[in-house]
CSV table of C-alpha atoms in Angstrom, one decimal:
chain,number,residue,atom,x,y,z
A,3,MET,CA,-80.8,15.1,51.8
A,4,PHE,CA,-80.8,17.4,48.8
A,5,ASP,CA,-80.0,15.8,45.4
A,6,PHE,CA,-77.4,18.1,43.8
A,7,THR,CA,-77.7,16.1,40.5
A,8,SER,CA,-81.2,17.6,40.1
A,9,LEU,CA,-79.8,21.1,39.7
A,10,ASN,CA,-79.6,22.7,36.3
A,11,TRP,CA,-75.8,23.0,36.1
A,12,LEU,CA,-75.9,24.8,32.7
A,13,ALA,CA,-78.2,27.5,34.2
A,14,ILE,CA,-75.9,27.7,37.3
A,15,LEU,CA,-72.9,28.3,35.0
A,16,ALA,CA,-74.9,30.9,32.9
A,17,ALA,CA,-76.0,32.7,36.0
A,18,THR,CA,-72.5,32.8,37.3
A,19,VAL,CA,-71.1,34.2,34.1
A,20,ALA,CA,-74.0,36.7,33.9
A,21,SER,CA,-73.1,37.9,37.5
A,22,PHE,CA,-69.5,38.1,36.5
A,23,VAL,CA,-70.4,40.3,33.5
A,24,LEU,CA,-72.5,42.4,35.8
A,25,GLY,CA,-69.4,42.9,38.0
A,26,TYR,CA,-67.4,44.0,35.0
A,27,LEU,CA,-70.1,46.6,34.2
A,28,TRP,CA,-70.7,47.6,37.8
A,29,TYR,CA,-67.1,48.2,38.7
A,30,GLY,CA,-66.3,49.6,35.2
A,31,PRO,CA,-68.5,52.0,33.4
A,32,ILE,CA,-71.4,52.1,35.9
A,33,PHE,CA,-69.7,52.7,39.3
A,34,GLY,CA,-66.0,52.3,38.5
A,35,LYS,CA,-65.0,55.9,39.2
A,36,ALA,CA,-67.1,56.1,42.3
A,37,TRP,CA,-65.8,52.8,43.6
A,38,LEU,CA,-62.1,53.9,43.1
A,39,ALA,CA,-62.9,57.2,44.9
A,40,ALA,CA,-64.5,55.3,47.8
A,41,LEU,CA,-61.4,53.1,48.0
A,42,GLY,CA,-59.2,56.2,47.9
A,43,LYS,CA,-57.3,54.8,44.9
A,44,THR,CA,-56.7,55.6,41.3
A,45,ALA,CA,-57.0,53.2,38.4
A,46,ASP,CA,-53.2,53.2,38.2
A,47,GLU,CA,-52.9,52.0,41.8
A,48,ILE,CA,-54.9,48.8,41.0
A,49,LYS,CA,-52.5,46.2,39.9
A,50,PRO,CA,-53.9,43.8,37.3
A,51,SER,CA,-53.9,40.2,38.6
A,52,PRO,CA,-55.9,37.2,37.8
A,53,THR,CA,-56.2,36.1,41.4
A,54,PRO,CA,-59.2,38.3,42.4
A,55,PHE,CA,-61.0,37.3,39.2
A,56,ILE,CA,-60.5,33.6,39.9
A,57,ILE,CA,-61.6,33.9,43.5
A,58,THR,CA,-64.6,36.0,42.5
A,59,PHE,CA,-65.6,33.5,39.9
A,60,PHE,CA,-65.6,30.6,42.4
A,61,THR,CA,-67.3,32.6,45.2
A,62,THR,CA,-70.0,33.7,42.7
A,63,LEU,CA,-70.4,30.0,41.6
A,64,ILE,CA,-70.9,29.0,45.2
A,65,THR,CA,-73.5,31.7,45.7
A,66,CYS,CA,-75.2,30.5,42.5
A,67,ILE,CA,-75.3,26.9,43.6
A,68,ALA,CA,-76.8,28.0,47.0
A,69,MET,CA,-79.4,30.1,45.2
A,70,ALA,CA,-80.3,27.2,42.9
A,71,VAL,CA,-80.7,24.9,46.0
A,72,ILE,CA,-82.9,27.5,47.7
A,73,LEU,CA,-85.0,28.1,44.6
A,74,SER,CA,-85.4,24.3,44.1
A,75,MET,CA,-86.4,23.6,47.7
A,76,LEU,CA,-88.9,26.5,47.6
A,77,GLN,CA,-90.1,25.4,44.2
A,78,VAL,CA,-89.7,29.0,42.8
A,79,THR,CA,-90.1,28.9,39.0
A,80,SER,CA,-91.2,32.3,38.0
A,81,LEU,CA,-89.1,35.3,36.9
A,82,LEU,CA,-90.7,37.5,39.6
A,83,GLY,CA,-90.4,34.8,42.3
A,84,GLY,CA,-86.7,34.4,41.4
A,85,ALA,CA,-86.1,38.1,41.5
A,86,LEU,CA,-87.9,38.5,44.9
A,87,LEU,CA,-86.0,35.6,46.4
A,88,GLY,CA,-82.7,37.1,45.1
A,89,LEU,CA,-83.6,40.5,46.5
A,90,ALA,CA,-84.4,38.9,49.9
A,91,VAL,CA,-81.1,37.0,49.9
A,92,GLY,CA,-79.1,40.0,48.7
A,93,ILE,CA,-80.5,42.3,51.3
A,94,ALA,CA,-80.8,40.0,54.3
A,95,PHE,CA,-77.6,38.1,54.0
A,96,ILE,CA,-75.2,40.1,51.8
A,97,SER,CA,-76.1,43.7,52.3
A,98,CYS,CA,-76.6,43.4,56.1
A,99,SER,CA,-73.2,41.6,56.4
A,100,THR,CA,-71.5,44.2,54.3
A,101,ILE,CA,-73.0,47.0,56.3
A,102,SER,CA,-71.8,45.4,59.5
A,103,ASP,CA,-68.3,44.8,58.1
A,104,GLY,CA,-68.2,48.4,56.8
A,105,ALA,CA,-69.1,49.8,60.3
A,106,TYR,CA,-66.3,47.8,61.9
A,107,CYS,CA,-63.8,48.5,59.1
A,108,GLY,CA,-64.5,52.2,58.8
A,109,TRP,CA,-65.6,51.9,55.2
A,110,SER,CA,-67.4,54.9,53.7
A,111,TRP,CA,-71.1,54.5,53.1
A,112,SER,CA,-70.5,54.9,49.4
A,113,LEU,CA,-68.2,51.9,49.3
A,114,VAL,CA,-70.7,49.9,51.4
A,115,ALA,CA,-73.5,50.9,49.0
A,116,ILE,CA,-71.5,50.0,45.9
A,117,GLN,CA,-70.3,46.7,47.3
A,118,SER,CA,-73.6,45.5,48.7
A,119,GLY,CA,-75.5,47.0,45.8
A,120,TYR,CA,-73.6,44.9,43.3
A,121,ARG,CA,-74.1,41.7,45.3
A,122,THR,CA,-77.7,42.3,45.8
A,123,VAL,CA,-78.3,43.0,42.1
A,124,TYR,CA,-76.4,39.8,41.2
A,125,CYS,CA,-78.5,37.8,43.6
A,126,VAL,CA,-81.6,39.2,41.8
A,127,LEU,CA,-80.1,38.4,38.4
A,128,MET,CA,-79.2,34.8,39.6
A,129,GLY,CA,-82.6,34.3,41.0
A,130,MET,CA,-84.3,35.3,37.8
A,131,VAL,CA,-82.0,33.2,35.6
A,132,LEU,CA,-82.2,30.1,37.8
A,133,ALA,CA,-85.9,30.3,38.4
A,134,VAL,CA,-86.9,30.3,34.8
A,135,TRP,CA,-84.3,28.1,33.2
């Protein structure tokens, strides 16, 4: 049985917030226009609501906790090791699932790339923060 009290909860919170900030940048200045175009929407059509942000914070937190458990179990403690594990998790679990969902839902490849790219990069970021903290 894994001992969750052994996790560095401050690092988990910091990695969660860092991933959240990455999302702000990713869907804002970096890929915001391309993301809206891939959705077929304008900025005016996106209604501001706290609900997606709250859900995203908690799903990101859960991902961070899972990443911390995996890193701990594999005893990964280097920046490169954390980045590589994050990359593997991001590609194998998140990107592959997003690509499959996109194929069934008829999403454009640009939308799939933006969505899965963000989550893969945040897994790399999480892995790095959690491995060295």
